[in-house]
Short mmCIF file of C-alpha atoms and ligand atoms in Angstrom, two decimals:
data_model
loop_
_atom_site.label_atom_id
_atom_site.label_comp_id
_atom_site.label_asym_id
_atom_site.label_seq_id
_atom_site.Cartn_x
_atom_site.Cartn_y
_atom_site.Cartn_z
CA MET A 1 128.50 99.57 71.23
CA LEU A 2 124.98 100.81 70.47
CA LEU A 3 125.19 104.70 71.76
CA ASN A 4 128.68 105.33 71.73
CA ASP A 5 129.57 108.97 72.16
CA LYS A 6 125.87 109.95 72.28
CA VAL A 7 124.50 111.92 75.53
CA ALA A 8 120.93 110.81 76.66
CA VAL A 9 118.90 112.58 79.29
CA ILE A 10 116.95 110.73 81.68
CA THR A 11 113.89 112.45 83.72
CA GLY A 12 113.29 110.60 87.35
CA GLY A 13 116.39 108.45 87.20
CA ALA A 14 118.13 108.64 90.09
CA GLY A 15 115.97 105.78 92.12
CA LEU A 16 118.55 102.84 91.93
CA ASN A 17 116.06 100.43 92.01
CA GLY A 18 114.00 102.07 89.32
CA LEU A 19 113.43 102.44 85.59
CA GLY A 20 115.21 105.12 85.08
CA PHE A 21 118.27 104.45 86.54
CA ALA A 22 118.50 100.62 84.95
CA THR A 23 118.15 102.30 81.90
CA ALA A 24 120.96 104.81 82.97
CA ARG A 25 123.31 101.85 83.29
CA MET A 26 122.31 99.90 80.11
CA MET A 27 122.78 103.47 78.03
CA ALA A 28 126.17 103.88 79.92
CA ALA A 29 127.64 100.40 79.18
CA GLN A 30 126.58 100.90 75.19
CA GLY A 31 128.99 104.11 75.24
CA ALA A 32 126.34 107.30 76.21
CA LYS A 33 126.93 109.69 78.23
CA VAL A 34 124.29 109.71 80.54
CA VAL A 35 122.60 112.88 82.48
CA ILE A 36 120.31 111.72 85.82
CA LEU A 37 117.68 114.48 86.47
CA ASP A 38 115.91 114.15 89.33
CA LEU A 39 114.29 116.14 92.61
CA ASP A 40 116.68 116.89 95.33
CA MET A 41 115.56 114.37 97.40
CA ALA A 42 116.32 111.71 94.98
CA GLN A 43 119.65 112.66 94.51
CA PRO A 44 120.62 112.85 91.43
CA ALA A 45 124.38 113.46 91.31
CA ALA A 46 124.95 110.78 93.85
CA ALA A 47 123.31 108.06 91.29
CA ALA A 48 125.28 109.21 88.45
CA ALA A 49 128.23 109.23 90.09
CA GLN A 50 127.60 105.15 90.76
CA LEU A 51 128.07 105.40 86.65
CA GLY A 52 131.48 106.93 86.53
CA PRO A 53 133.15 110.16 85.92
CA ASP A 54 132.01 110.58 82.36
CA HIS A 55 128.25 111.09 83.75
CA LEU A 56 126.38 113.77 85.45
CA GLY A 57 123.10 114.09 88.03
CA LEU A 58 121.54 117.05 87.96
CA VAL A 59 118.23 118.60 89.79
CA ALA A 60 115.20 118.98 88.51
CA ASN A 61 111.93 118.98 88.66
CA VAL A 62 109.67 118.15 85.32
CA THR A 63 106.56 119.83 86.84
CA ASP A 64 108.45 123.01 86.43
CA LYS A 65 109.88 124.42 82.96
CA ALA A 66 111.98 126.75 84.29
CA SER A 67 113.80 123.83 86.00
CA CYS A 68 113.95 121.92 82.93
CA GLU A 69 116.03 124.37 80.90
CA ALA A 70 117.79 125.30 83.58
CA ALA A 71 119.20 121.49 83.72
CA VAL A 72 119.12 121.58 79.76
CA ALA A 73 121.76 124.69 79.79
CA GLN A 74 124.03 122.85 82.08
CA ILE A 75 124.09 119.94 79.86
CA GLN A 76 124.61 121.93 76.73
CA ALA A 77 127.10 123.57 78.55
CA ARG A 78 129.44 120.45 79.58
CA TYR A 79 128.30 117.89 76.66
CA GLY A 80 127.38 120.35 73.73
CA ARG A 81 124.38 118.50 72.49
CA ILE A 82 121.71 115.92 73.92
CA ASP A 83 120.97 112.76 71.43
CA ILE A 84 118.74 110.81 73.73
CA LEU A 85 115.81 112.15 76.17
CA VAL A 86 114.04 109.12 78.45
CA ASN A 87 110.92 110.76 79.42
CA ASN A 88 110.77 108.30 82.59
CA ALA A 89 109.73 111.07 85.97
CA GLY A 90 106.28 109.95 87.04
CA VAL A 91 103.98 108.73 90.01
CA THR A 92 101.24 106.84 90.91
CA GLN A 93 98.54 106.28 93.43
CA PRO A 94 95.82 103.72 93.98
CA ALA A 95 91.95 105.31 94.07
CA LYS A 96 88.75 104.80 92.91
CA PHE A 97 87.52 106.90 90.52
CA LEU A 98 84.97 109.14 92.90
CA ASP A 99 88.09 109.49 95.63
CA ILE A 100 90.06 111.10 93.34
CA THR A 101 90.50 114.88 94.22
CA GLY A 102 91.57 117.59 92.13
CA ALA A 103 95.08 118.05 94.38
CA ASP A 104 95.68 114.26 93.08
CA TYR A 105 94.62 114.72 90.03
CA ASP A 106 96.84 117.28 89.54
CA ARG A 107 99.90 115.75 91.13
CA ILE A 108 99.96 112.51 89.12
CA MET A 109 99.21 114.29 85.71
CA ASP A 110 101.64 117.14 86.15
CA VAL A 111 104.72 114.57 86.78
CA SER A 112 103.85 112.03 83.84
CA LEU A 113 101.98 114.46 81.40
CA ARG A 114 103.30 117.87 81.96
CA GLY A 115 106.65 116.74 82.94
CA THR A 116 106.71 114.84 79.73
CA LEU A 117 105.94 117.74 78.36
CA TYR A 118 108.17 120.65 79.83
CA ALA A 119 111.46 118.33 79.41
CA SER A 120 110.61 117.52 75.90
CA GLN A 121 109.96 121.58 75.07
CA ALA A 122 113.46 121.84 76.75
CA VAL A 123 115.67 119.50 74.64
CA LEU A 124 113.49 119.79 71.39
CA PRO A 125 115.42 123.21 70.02
CA LEU A 126 118.99 121.53 70.25
CA MET A 127 117.95 118.63 68.90
CA GLN A 128 116.23 120.24 66.08
CA ALA A 129 119.52 122.52 65.19
CA GLN A 130 121.38 118.96 65.32
CA LYS A 131 118.96 117.78 63.19
CA SER A 132 119.03 114.40 64.91
CA GLY A 133 117.45 113.34 68.07
CA ALA A 134 115.60 110.05 69.83
CA ILE A 135 112.86 110.89 72.36
CA VAL A 136 111.57 107.94 74.49
CA CYS A 137 108.60 108.02 76.84
CA ILE A 138 107.76 105.69 79.44
CA SER A 139 103.80 105.39 79.42
CA SER A 140 102.06 102.31 81.11
CA VAL A 141 99.84 99.27 80.16
CA SER A 142 97.47 101.29 82.69
CA ALA A 143 97.08 103.50 79.48
CA GLN A 144 96.13 100.99 77.19
CA ARG A 145 93.96 98.73 79.13
CA GLY A 146 92.08 101.48 81.17
CA GLY A 147 94.25 100.36 84.66
CA GLY A 148 97.01 98.25 85.21
CA ILE A 149 97.41 96.66 88.41
CA LEU A 150 97.60 99.66 91.00
CA GLY A 151 97.20 103.04 89.78
CA GLY A 152 93.94 104.79 89.85
CA PRO A 153 91.90 106.13 86.95
CA HIS A 154 93.79 109.55 86.81
CA TYR A 155 97.27 107.58 86.15
CA SER A 156 95.70 105.69 83.47
CA ALA A 157 94.87 109.20 81.82
CA ALA A 158 98.21 110.64 82.76
CA LYS A 159 99.88 107.65 80.83
CA ALA A 160 97.28 107.47 77.92
CA GLY A 161 97.98 111.64 77.44
CA VAL A 162 101.64 110.59 77.22
CA LEU A 163 100.76 108.43 74.09
CA GLY A 164 98.88 111.37 72.55
CA LEU A 165 101.39 113.85 72.91
CA ALA A 166 104.27 111.81 71.85
CA ARG A 167 102.71 110.46 68.75
CA ALA A 168 102.10 113.95 68.21
CA MET A 169 105.86 115.18 68.64
CA ALA A 170 106.57 112.05 66.39
CA ARG A 171 104.59 113.87 63.61
CA GLU A 172 105.69 117.43 64.31
CA TYR A 173 109.45 116.55 64.91
CA GLY A 174 109.97 113.64 61.92
CA GLY A 175 111.28 115.90 59.41
CA SER A 176 113.84 117.19 61.94
CA ASN A 177 114.80 113.68 62.16
CA ILE A 178 113.55 113.58 65.77
CA ARG A 179 112.08 109.73 66.49
CA VAL A 180 109.93 109.92 69.67
CA ASN A 181 108.29 106.77 70.45
CA CYS A 182 107.04 104.83 73.22
CA VAL A 183 107.18 102.01 75.87
CA THR A 184 104.27 101.06 77.45
CA PRO A 185 105.68 98.61 80.61
CA GLY A 186 103.15 96.16 82.30
CA LEU A 187 103.79 95.48 85.75
CA ILE A 188 108.05 95.86 86.80
CA ALA A 189 109.43 95.05 90.08
CA THR A 190 110.50 98.92 91.21
CA ASP A 191 109.95 101.17 94.22
CA ILE A 192 106.77 102.16 92.88
CA ASN A 193 105.54 99.21 93.68
CA LYS A 194 107.05 97.43 96.23
CA GLY A 195 105.35 96.13 99.22
CA LYS A 196 102.13 97.34 97.43
CA ILE A 197 101.47 93.76 95.58
CA PRO A 198 98.99 91.77 98.40
CA GLU A 199 100.46 88.32 98.57
CA ASP A 200 96.64 86.80 97.63
CA LYS A 201 96.68 88.73 94.82
CA ARG A 202 100.26 88.14 93.16
CA GLN A 203 99.21 84.42 92.05
CA GLY A 204 96.36 85.74 90.30
CA ILE A 205 98.43 88.60 88.58
CA LEU A 206 100.58 85.99 87.79
CA ASP A 207 98.06 83.82 85.86
CA GLY A 208 97.19 86.91 84.02
CA ILE A 209 101.15 87.06 82.13
CA PRO A 210 102.12 84.45 80.00
CA LEU A 211 105.31 84.79 80.80
CA ALA A 212 104.68 84.25 84.26
CA ARG A 213 106.89 86.59 85.90
CA ILE A 214 106.61 90.01 86.97
CA GLY A 215 109.32 92.19 85.00
CA GLU A 216 112.41 93.17 85.90
CA PRO A 217 113.80 96.96 85.17
CA ASN A 218 116.49 95.41 82.39
CA ASP A 219 113.40 93.82 80.87
CA VAL A 220 112.22 97.80 80.24
CA ALA A 221 115.56 99.20 79.97
CA GLY A 222 116.29 97.09 77.10
CA CYS A 223 113.40 98.19 74.94
CA VAL A 224 114.09 101.73 75.67
CA VAL A 225 117.96 101.25 74.55
CA PHE A 226 116.77 99.98 70.82
CA LEU A 227 114.25 102.71 70.75
CA ALA A 228 116.83 105.35 71.21
CA SER A 229 119.17 103.74 68.95
CA ASP A 230 119.46 103.08 65.67
CA LEU A 231 118.44 99.58 65.64
CA SER A 232 114.86 101.08 65.65
CA LYS A 233 115.74 104.52 62.91
CA TYR A 234 112.81 103.86 60.83
CA CYS A 235 110.62 103.61 63.87
CA THR A 236 108.73 107.02 65.13
CA GLY A 237 105.74 107.16 66.80
CA ILE A 238 105.77 103.51 67.76
CA THR A 239 104.10 101.95 71.35
CA LEU A 240 106.61 99.16 72.60
CA ASP A 241 104.72 96.99 74.43
CA VAL A 242 106.92 95.66 77.75
CA ASN A 243 104.41 93.51 79.47
CA GLY A 244 105.37 89.77 79.58
CA GLY A 245 102.23 89.46 77.65
CA MET A 246 99.80 90.70 79.94
CA LEU A 247 98.15 92.53 77.12
CA ILE A 248 98.19 91.52 73.82
CA HIS A 249 96.20 93.31 71.29
P1 NAD B 1 110.18 105.10 90.64
O1 NAD B 1 109.41 105.67 91.86
O2 NAD B 1 111.43 104.48 90.95
O3 NAD B 1 110.88 106.16 89.86
C1 NAD B 1 110.00 107.65 89.67
C2 NAD B 1 111.33 108.33 89.82
O4 NAD B 1 110.37 109.65 89.27
C3 NAD B 1 111.72 108.70 91.06
O5 NAD B 1 113.38 108.77 90.81
C4 NAD B 1 111.17 109.94 91.45
O6 NAD B 1 112.00 110.65 92.46
C5 NAD B 1 110.65 110.58 90.01
N1 NAD B 1 110.39 112.02 89.86
C6 NAD B 1 108.69 111.84 90.57
N2 NAD B 1 108.62 113.06 90.47
C7 NAD B 1 109.49 113.95 90.00
C8 NAD B 1 109.45 115.22 89.29
N3 NAD B 1 108.52 116.18 89.76
N4 NAD B 1 110.38 115.73 88.71
C9 NAD B 1 111.95 114.78 88.16
N5 NAD B 1 111.63 113.42 88.84
C10 NAD B 1 110.60 112.89 89.88
O7 NAD B 1 109.15 104.12 89.63
P2 NAD B 1 109.66 103.22 88.43
O8 NAD B 1 108.50 102.29 88.60
O9 NAD B 1 111.00 103.07 87.97
O10 NAD B 1 108.83 104.01 87.64
C11 NAD B 1 109.51 105.17 86.39
C12 NAD B 1 108.51 105.50 85.45
O11 NAD B 1 107.80 103.88 84.78
C13 NAD B 1 107.44 106.28 85.51
O12 NAD B 1 106.29 106.98 84.81
C14 NAD B 1 106.02 104.94 86.30
O13 NAD B 1 104.99 105.34 86.05
C15 NAD B 1 106.56 104.00 84.81
N6 NAD B 1 105.94 103.04 85.39
C16 NAD B 1 106.13 101.74 85.67
C17 NAD B 1 105.81 100.77 86.18
C18 NAD B 1 106.09 99.75 87.01
O14 NAD B 1 105.36 98.55 87.07
N7 NAD B 1 107.26 99.78 87.65
C19 NAD B 1 104.78 100.70 85.23
C20 NAD B 1 104.39 101.71 84.06
C21 NAD B 1 105.02 102.35 84.08
#
């Protein structure tokens, strides 16, 4: 198995139809002990229980540094280490540039970008002490092409910020044997976009995807597992596109 006895923490992982939970399930199947962090209303403990008794679900808000630190302290008490962090929590909003309010900007930037900063800051001291770790950050094709299908410019900016933050972390922590990489999903069928793709736009979207289908959560999970595992042990600072060919560059 690829992740035998590794301890993996996934933010925003409680949504059973989401990329985080698909990653949690695949990591557990590869031998990892998985910790799902999510907001209270997303019920992370119930999600983790679906994976089995070795796994843990904790309430943590990634926009709150103390909340991230408290979660890491609990994980350390139970498992003694953290090998993998997946910065997956994110929220989106369709909006035209001139319509974005300050509150919209804060909400969208805070979860993806500040959340990646705070969750990583909480985990890095432990990884440094271990002299090993793998962090995978979920960005988006929206960061690369200035907008995806649904997210507004502020979402695009937040996800572009994630790429910059991750690359800077990769430089700073390579010497501690901590790898930091990004995944840039295209359009993947999850709750974030459920019911939001107008039927009359669907064929046009598919026409722009060489693999001619919308992605599934496991399409992303497989790439996250790859970046979290030793299969990718000489990869750091990379961006792995998972978009069916929607953006080839
Ligand atoms: P999702 O809505 O199922 O997952 C997002 C999760 O983040 C939810 O479980 C939510 O409760 C959690 N969350 C929100 N705010 C949080 C906070 N403050 N603290 C902790 N958790 C919080 O959607 P998804 O599609 O699985 O999205 C997962 C990630 O993938 C997101 O970062 C999203 O931007 C990114 N992404 C998704 C797509 C897609 O097409 N689905 C494409 C590109 C990138």
